[in-house]
Short mmCIF file of C-alpha atoms and ligand atoms in Angstrom, two decimals:
data_model
loop_
_atom_site.label_atom_id
_atom_site.label_comp_id
_atom_site.label_asym_id
_atom_site.label_seq_id
_atom_site.Cartn_x
_atom_site.Cartn_y
_atom_site.Cartn_z
CA MET A 287 1.39 16.11 -5.63
CA GLU A 288 -0.57 15.59 -8.86
CA LEU A 289 -1.07 11.94 -9.62
CA THR A 290 -2.07 10.06 -12.76
CA TYR A 291 -4.65 7.31 -12.22
CA GLY A 292 -7.27 5.24 -14.06
CA ILE A 293 -8.20 1.91 -15.56
CA VAL A 294 -6.62 0.53 -18.79
CA GLY A 295 -8.03 -2.46 -20.62
CA ILE A 296 -5.97 -4.84 -22.73
CA VAL A 297 -7.89 -6.62 -25.52
CA GLY A 298 -7.08 -8.51 -28.66
CA LYS A 299 -7.13 -11.87 -30.33
CA PRO A 300 -6.05 -15.08 -28.56
CA ASN A 301 -2.28 -15.43 -28.27
CA VAL A 302 -1.41 -11.89 -29.33
CA GLY A 303 0.56 -11.27 -26.08
CA LYS A 304 -1.99 -9.53 -23.78
CA SER A 305 -1.03 -11.32 -20.57
CA SER A 306 2.72 -11.05 -21.47
CA LEU A 307 2.26 -7.22 -21.81
CA LEU A 308 0.55 -7.01 -18.42
CA ASN A 309 3.30 -9.01 -16.71
CA ALA A 310 5.94 -6.78 -18.44
CA ILE A 311 4.30 -3.53 -17.24
CA ILE A 312 3.74 -4.82 -13.70
CA ARG A 313 7.16 -6.63 -13.55
CA GLU A 314 5.38 -9.47 -11.69
CA LYS A 315 3.77 -12.64 -13.02
CA VAL A 316 0.15 -11.60 -12.61
CA SER A 317 -1.43 -13.41 -15.47
CA ILE A 318 -0.48 -16.81 -16.88
CA VAL A 319 1.13 -17.11 -20.31
CA SER A 320 1.38 -20.06 -22.76
CA PRO A 321 1.80 -20.54 -26.54
CA LYS A 322 -1.74 -21.84 -26.71
CA PRO A 323 -4.62 -19.59 -27.69
CA GLN A 324 -7.30 -19.03 -25.03
CA THR A 325 -4.94 -19.23 -22.06
CA THR A 326 -6.61 -16.39 -20.14
CA ARG A 327 -10.18 -16.93 -19.09
CA ASP A 328 -10.88 -14.24 -16.47
CA ASN A 329 -10.19 -10.53 -16.36
CA VAL A 330 -7.00 -10.28 -14.44
CA MET A 331 -6.07 -6.95 -12.85
CA GLY A 332 -2.52 -5.83 -12.43
CA ILE A 333 -1.83 -2.69 -10.57
CA TYR A 334 1.02 -0.48 -11.70
CA ASN A 335 2.43 1.87 -9.06
CA ASP A 336 5.09 4.57 -9.29
CA ASP A 337 5.82 7.85 -7.69
CA ASP A 338 3.39 9.85 -9.68
CA SER A 339 0.78 7.25 -10.78
CA GLN A 340 -1.40 4.26 -9.99
CA ILE A 341 -2.74 2.61 -13.08
CA VAL A 342 -4.95 -0.44 -13.11
CA PHE A 343 -4.42 -2.66 -16.05
CA VAL A 344 -7.06 -5.30 -16.85
CA ASP A 345 -5.97 -8.32 -18.98
CA THR A 346 -8.83 -10.11 -20.83
CA PRO A 347 -9.38 -13.41 -22.56
CA GLY A 348 -8.69 -13.43 -26.32
CA ILE A 349 -11.64 -12.69 -28.52
CA PHE A 350 -12.91 -15.78 -30.38
CA GLN A 351 -16.06 -17.46 -31.55
CA SER A 352 -17.57 -19.00 -28.45
CA ASP A 353 -18.70 -22.60 -28.58
CA SER A 354 -19.57 -23.16 -24.94
CA LYS A 355 -20.98 -21.41 -21.92
CA LEU A 356 -17.38 -21.03 -20.69
CA GLY A 357 -16.63 -19.22 -23.99
CA ASP A 358 -19.64 -16.94 -23.51
CA TYR A 359 -18.34 -16.15 -20.01
CA MET A 360 -14.85 -15.32 -21.47
CA ASN A 361 -16.36 -13.01 -24.21
CA ARG A 362 -18.57 -11.21 -21.63
CA ASN A 363 -15.38 -10.54 -19.62
CA VAL A 364 -13.90 -8.78 -22.64
CA ALA A 365 -17.08 -6.84 -23.37
CA SER A 366 -17.25 -5.43 -19.83
CA VAL A 367 -13.69 -4.12 -20.13
CA ALA A 368 -13.88 -2.84 -23.65
CA SER A 369 -16.77 -0.55 -22.80
CA ASP A 370 -15.70 0.78 -19.44
CA VAL A 371 -12.14 1.86 -19.13
CA ASP A 372 -10.23 5.12 -19.35
CA VAL A 373 -7.83 3.89 -21.99
CA LEU A 374 -8.17 0.81 -24.13
CA LEU A 375 -5.08 -1.04 -25.53
CA VAL A 376 -6.06 -3.00 -28.61
CA LEU A 377 -3.23 -5.46 -29.42
CA VAL A 378 -2.22 -6.64 -32.90
CA ASP A 379 0.38 -9.37 -33.53
CA GLY A 380 3.40 -7.92 -35.36
CA THR A 381 4.45 -11.28 -36.70
CA LYS A 382 1.19 -11.79 -38.51
CA GLU A 383 -0.43 -10.30 -41.57
CA ILE A 384 -1.73 -6.82 -40.91
CA ASN A 385 -4.46 -6.02 -43.44
CA GLN A 386 -8.07 -4.90 -43.93
CA GLU A 387 -9.19 -7.68 -41.61
CA THR A 388 -6.97 -6.20 -38.91
CA VAL A 389 -8.54 -2.71 -39.56
CA LYS A 390 -12.00 -4.27 -39.28
CA PHE A 391 -11.12 -6.03 -36.05
CA VAL A 392 -9.64 -2.90 -34.43
CA SER A 393 -12.62 -0.86 -35.64
CA ARG A 394 -14.86 -2.97 -33.35
CA PHE A 395 -13.38 -1.02 -30.43
CA LYS A 396 -14.02 2.42 -31.79
CA LYS A 397 -14.23 4.73 -28.89
CA GLU A 398 -12.20 7.50 -27.21
CA ASN A 399 -8.71 6.79 -26.00
CA VAL A 400 -7.80 3.72 -27.93
CA ILE A 401 -4.08 2.95 -28.30
CA LEU A 402 -3.08 0.39 -30.89
CA VAL A 403 -0.19 -1.82 -29.73
CA VAL A 404 1.74 -4.01 -32.15
CA THR A 405 3.32 -6.90 -30.29
CA LYS A 406 6.22 -9.26 -30.49
CA THR A 407 8.50 -6.91 -32.49
CA ASP A 408 11.48 -8.81 -31.30
CA LEU A 409 10.43 -11.64 -33.67
CA THR A 410 10.41 -9.28 -36.69
CA ASN A 411 12.50 -6.32 -37.90
CA PHE A 412 11.96 -2.70 -38.77
CA GLU A 413 12.11 -3.21 -42.55
CA LYS A 414 9.46 -5.91 -42.41
CA LEU A 415 7.14 -4.32 -39.80
CA TYR A 416 6.84 -0.66 -40.74
CA PRO A 417 5.54 -1.02 -44.30
CA LYS A 418 2.84 -3.42 -42.81
CA LEU A 419 1.62 -0.76 -40.44
CA SER A 420 0.67 1.79 -43.11
CA VAL A 421 -2.73 0.18 -43.48
CA LEU A 422 -3.56 0.98 -39.91
CA ASN A 423 -3.29 4.77 -40.60
CA GLU A 424 -6.96 4.80 -41.70
CA LEU A 425 -7.93 4.08 -38.19
CA ASP A 426 -8.30 7.70 -37.35
CA PHE A 427 -9.91 7.24 -34.00
CA VAL A 428 -6.70 5.61 -32.68
CA ILE A 429 -4.50 7.96 -30.52
CA ASP A 430 -1.26 6.27 -31.38
CA ILE A 431 0.24 3.10 -32.84
CA ILE A 432 3.07 1.73 -30.62
CA PRO A 433 5.11 -1.34 -31.57
CA ILE A 434 6.50 -3.14 -28.48
CA SER A 435 8.21 -6.28 -27.31
CA SER A 436 7.16 -7.56 -23.92
CA HIS A 437 9.91 -10.17 -23.86
CA LYS A 438 12.67 -7.57 -24.50
CA LEU A 439 10.75 -4.76 -22.70
CA LYS A 440 11.16 -2.70 -25.85
CA ASN A 441 9.00 0.50 -26.03
CA VAL A 442 6.98 -0.54 -22.99
CA ASP A 443 8.12 2.72 -21.31
CA VAL A 444 6.98 4.67 -24.35
CA LEU A 445 3.65 2.94 -24.14
CA LEU A 446 3.29 3.85 -20.50
CA LYS A 447 4.14 7.45 -21.29
CA VAL A 448 1.37 7.73 -23.88
CA ILE A 449 -1.10 5.93 -21.53
CA LYS A 450 -0.30 8.40 -18.70
CA GLU A 451 -0.85 11.35 -21.09
CA ASN A 452 -4.33 10.11 -21.67
CA LEU A 453 -5.52 9.39 -18.10
CA PRO A 454 -7.09 11.61 -15.48
CA LYS A 455 -5.17 13.59 -12.93
CA GLY A 456 -5.95 13.81 -9.25
CA ASP A 457 -4.50 13.26 -5.80
CA GLU A 458 -4.05 10.36 -3.35
CA SER A 459 -7.83 10.23 -2.71
CA CYS A 460 -8.44 9.10 -6.29
CA LEU A 461 -6.47 5.96 -5.92
CA MET A 462 -8.38 2.72 -5.80
CA PHE A 463 -5.77 0.45 -4.17
CA GLU A 464 -3.06 0.33 -1.50
CA ARG A 465 0.34 1.36 -2.97
CA ASP A 466 1.93 -2.16 -2.36
CA MET A 467 -0.81 -4.11 -4.10
CA TYR A 468 -0.11 -5.45 -7.57
CA THR A 469 -3.26 -7.46 -8.23
CA ASN A 470 -6.78 -7.74 -7.01
CA LYS A 471 -6.73 -11.55 -7.37
CA SER A 472 -6.45 -13.78 -4.30
CA VAL A 473 -3.44 -16.07 -3.82
CA LYS A 474 -5.95 -18.97 -4.18
CA PHE A 475 -6.86 -17.70 -7.65
CA LEU A 476 -3.23 -17.19 -8.60
CA ALA A 477 -2.33 -20.68 -7.37
CA SER A 478 -5.07 -22.20 -9.47
CA GLU A 479 -3.94 -20.31 -12.50
CA ILE A 480 -0.32 -21.46 -12.06
CA ILE A 481 -1.57 -25.10 -11.96
CA ARG A 482 -3.55 -24.48 -15.12
CA GLU A 483 -0.50 -22.88 -16.84
CA LYS A 484 1.59 -25.97 -16.10
CA ILE A 485 -1.09 -28.15 -17.70
CA LEU A 486 -1.20 -25.87 -20.76
CA LEU A 487 2.62 -26.12 -21.09
CA ALA A 488 2.72 -29.86 -20.54
CA LEU A 489 -0.12 -31.19 -22.58
CA ASP A 490 -1.57 -30.92 -26.15
CA ASP A 491 -4.31 -28.57 -27.16
CA GLU A 492 -7.53 -30.44 -26.55
CA VAL A 493 -6.89 -31.51 -22.96
CA PRO A 494 -5.99 -28.19 -21.32
CA HIS A 495 -8.80 -26.35 -23.01
CA GLY A 496 -11.23 -28.69 -21.20
CA VAL A 497 -9.53 -28.28 -17.80
CA ALA A 498 -10.51 -26.17 -14.82
CA ILE A 499 -8.94 -26.00 -11.35
CA SER A 500 -10.78 -25.91 -8.17
CA ILE A 501 -8.84 -25.18 -4.98
CA VAL A 502 -10.53 -27.31 -2.33
CA LYS A 503 -8.54 -26.30 0.62
CA PHE A 504 -5.81 -23.62 1.23
CA GLU A 505 -4.25 -23.50 4.64
CA GLU A 506 -1.25 -21.64 5.89
CA GLU A 507 0.57 -22.92 8.95
CA GLY A 508 3.69 -21.06 9.95
CA ASN A 509 6.01 -21.10 6.95
CA LEU A 510 4.02 -23.88 5.20
CA ALA A 511 1.01 -23.63 2.85
CA ARG A 512 -1.08 -26.76 2.30
CA ILE A 513 -3.03 -26.65 -0.93
CA TYR A 514 -5.46 -29.30 -2.11
CA ALA A 515 -6.60 -28.81 -5.67
CA ASP A 516 -8.90 -30.63 -8.11
CA ILE A 517 -8.14 -30.74 -11.80
CA ILE A 518 -11.49 -30.96 -13.42
CA CYS A 519 -11.52 -32.48 -16.90
CA GLU A 520 -14.15 -33.41 -19.44
CA ARG A 521 -13.46 -37.07 -20.18
CA ASP A 522 -12.00 -40.26 -18.71
CA SER A 523 -9.50 -40.34 -21.57
CA HIS A 524 -8.30 -36.86 -20.57
CA LYS A 525 -7.90 -37.96 -16.97
CA GLY A 526 -5.65 -40.79 -18.22
CA ILE A 527 -3.52 -38.26 -20.19
CA ILE A 528 -3.34 -35.79 -17.29
CA LEU A 529 -2.18 -38.71 -14.92
CA GLY A 530 0.21 -40.11 -17.40
CA LYS A 531 1.94 -43.47 -17.11
CA GLY A 532 2.13 -44.42 -13.52
CA GLY A 533 1.01 -40.91 -12.52
CA GLN A 534 4.20 -39.36 -13.96
CA MET A 535 2.57 -36.49 -15.81
CA LEU A 536 0.54 -35.33 -12.87
CA LYS A 537 3.59 -35.53 -10.73
CA LYS A 538 5.52 -33.26 -13.19
CA ILE A 539 2.67 -30.79 -13.42
CA GLY A 540 2.37 -30.79 -9.61
CA GLN A 541 6.11 -30.23 -9.18
CA ASN A 542 6.30 -27.36 -11.69
CA ALA A 543 3.27 -25.72 -10.05
CA ARG A 544 4.64 -26.15 -6.51
CA ILE A 545 7.86 -24.55 -7.34
CA GLU A 546 6.21 -21.42 -8.74
CA ILE A 547 3.64 -21.24 -5.94
CA GLU A 548 6.44 -21.42 -3.43
CA LYS A 549 8.10 -18.46 -5.09
CA MET A 550 4.95 -16.47 -5.16
CA LEU A 551 3.97 -17.16 -1.50
CA GLU A 552 7.62 -17.12 -0.26
CA MET A 553 6.99 -20.21 1.76
CA LYS A 554 7.15 -23.97 1.59
CA VAL A 555 4.13 -25.50 -0.23
CA PHE A 556 2.57 -28.92 0.15
CA LEU A 557 0.42 -29.37 -3.05
CA GLU A 558 -1.88 -32.33 -3.46
CA ILE A 559 -3.78 -32.62 -6.68
CA PHE A 560 -6.68 -34.98 -7.65
CA VAL A 561 -8.06 -35.32 -11.16
CA LYS A 562 -11.87 -35.45 -11.45
CA VAL A 563 -14.02 -36.02 -14.58
CA LYS A 564 -17.09 -33.79 -14.92
CA ASN A 565 -18.66 -34.37 -18.30
CA ASN A 566 -19.44 -31.21 -20.21
CA TRP A 567 -18.70 -28.86 -17.25
CA LYS A 568 -17.96 -26.10 -19.74
CA ASN A 569 -21.70 -26.02 -20.52
CA SER A 570 -23.07 -26.38 -16.99
CA LEU A 571 -23.83 -23.01 -15.49
CA ALA A 572 -23.90 -24.60 -12.01
CA LEU A 573 -20.50 -26.10 -12.40
CA LEU A 574 -19.04 -23.05 -13.99
CA SER A 575 -20.21 -20.99 -11.08
CA GLU A 576 -18.98 -23.48 -8.54
CA ILE A 577 -15.46 -23.27 -10.15
CA GLY A 578 -15.63 -19.45 -10.01
CA TYR A 579 -16.40 -18.71 -13.62
CA ASN A 580 -19.34 -16.32 -13.20
CA ASN A 581 -19.56 -12.66 -14.09
CA SER A 582 -21.03 -11.55 -10.82
CA GLU A 583 -17.69 -10.18 -9.61
CA ASP A 584 -16.71 -6.84 -11.12
CA TYR A 585 -13.28 -6.65 -12.59
N1 LIG B 146 8.93 -13.42 -28.82
C1 LIG B 146 7.95 -12.86 -28.15
N2 LIG B 146 6.93 -13.71 -27.78
C2 LIG B 146 5.90 -13.11 -27.07
C3 LIG B 146 5.83 -11.78 -26.77
N3 LIG B 146 4.73 -11.55 -26.09
C4 LIG B 146 4.06 -12.70 -25.99
N4 LIG B 146 4.80 -13.75 -26.54
C5 LIG B 146 4.48 -15.09 -26.64
O1 LIG B 146 3.17 -15.29 -27.26
C6 LIG B 146 2.48 -16.42 -26.65
C7 LIG B 146 1.15 -15.91 -26.16
O2 LIG B 146 1.40 -14.95 -25.09
P1 LIG B 146 0.23 -14.60 -24.05
O3 LIG B 146 0.75 -13.39 -23.31
O4 LIG B 146 -0.24 -15.72 -23.26
O5 LIG B 146 -0.95 -14.11 -25.12
P2 LIG B 146 -2.40 -13.73 -24.72
O6 LIG B 146 -2.80 -12.69 -25.71
O7 LIG B 146 -2.56 -13.39 -23.32
O8 LIG B 146 -3.17 -15.07 -25.06
P3 LIG B 146 -4.62 -15.56 -24.57
O9 LIG B 146 -4.72 -15.40 -23.11
O10 LIG B 146 -4.77 -17.00 -25.00
O11 LIG B 146 -5.71 -14.76 -25.33
C8 LIG B 146 3.43 -16.92 -25.50
O12 LIG B 146 4.10 -18.00 -26.09
C9 LIG B 146 4.33 -15.72 -25.31
O13 LIG B 146 5.58 -16.16 -24.85
C10 LIG B 146 6.96 -10.92 -27.16
O14 LIG B 146 7.05 -9.76 -26.88
N5 LIG B 146 7.95 -11.58 -27.85
MG1 LIG B 147 -3.70 -14.18 -21.85
#
C-alpha cells in the first residue's frame, strides 16, 4: 500500500499555539502548553500515525530576541527545523493584528512547501478574520492559508489533508518509527516538562522563565514510579516563591505534576522535588548541558 510520510515543522512567534496544534494533531499531550510566551524550549516530536501515513511533527520554541545562552539554544532549535523539513507550518495568531509586519515575519521562512496556519479562530469570527487575511495573499510562495482552532479541533483535518498532499509517498520501509510511538521523547523528559508546565501555570512570569527541571532519579518498581526531581532556579528570592508559605506552593506544584505523570505512565507515582538555586544557569554552557539543553541531539 502507498504510504505518505515525512517531517513537518511547526514554527511561529511565542504563544501563537504551536504546541497546542501539535497536541491536537497527535491527540496526546506531547508538548506542554501555557498562556505564557516561551513555554517550549526544545524541539518536541509528535508522531502522527494512521492507516495510510506516518507524519513526524516537530514543535519548536517561539521565535524571540534571545537574551541568554538558553535563548540562543532555543533559537538554534527553530533554525534547525525551519531549514530541514518536508513541509513547514508557519503559525500566525488569528486574534492579533495581521499586517505588513506579519508578512515580513512569514517571509523569513520563504522556501518550498510552506503552509500558513492562522490559529485560535474560536476566539474570533468569520467577519472579523477574513478581511484581515487579504494582506497575506502577497505571500506567493505559500501553498495555502488555513485558519484553524486547536481547542475546537476546527479545520485540523483540512490542514492534515493539505499536508499529506505535499509529502513524499513510499512504503513501510520509508517509515522512521514504530507504528505505536507518538513521540521520540523519553518519559523522563516528558515528566520534567509536566513539572515545568505546572510551575508556568502556578507562578508569575519572571520565576518560571528562570526555572529548569533536572530529573535526578527515575525508578520503576512494579506498579510504582519513584521520581526525584530538582527545580533549578536563578535566585534565593525565586526559591522562596516556588516553596511558598510553609512549602504550600511546592506541594501544589508537586501534586498537580504527580497526577498528570500518573496518567501518562498509567501507574502510581511517588514524586519528590527539591528546589536548588544556581545563579545565572541560563548563561552557563556547562549547566545548560547538564540539564539537557544542548543541541547535540538531532530532532
Ligand atoms: N482559544 C484558543 N486558545 C488557544 C488555541 N491554541 C492555543 N491556545 C492558547 O494559547 C496559549 C499558548 O498556547 P501554546 O500552544 O503553549 O503556544 P506556543 O506557540 O506553543 O507557545 P510557546 O511554546 O511559548 O512559543 C495557551 O494559553 C493555549 O491554551 C486555540 O485554538 N484556541
Ligand atoms: Mg510551545
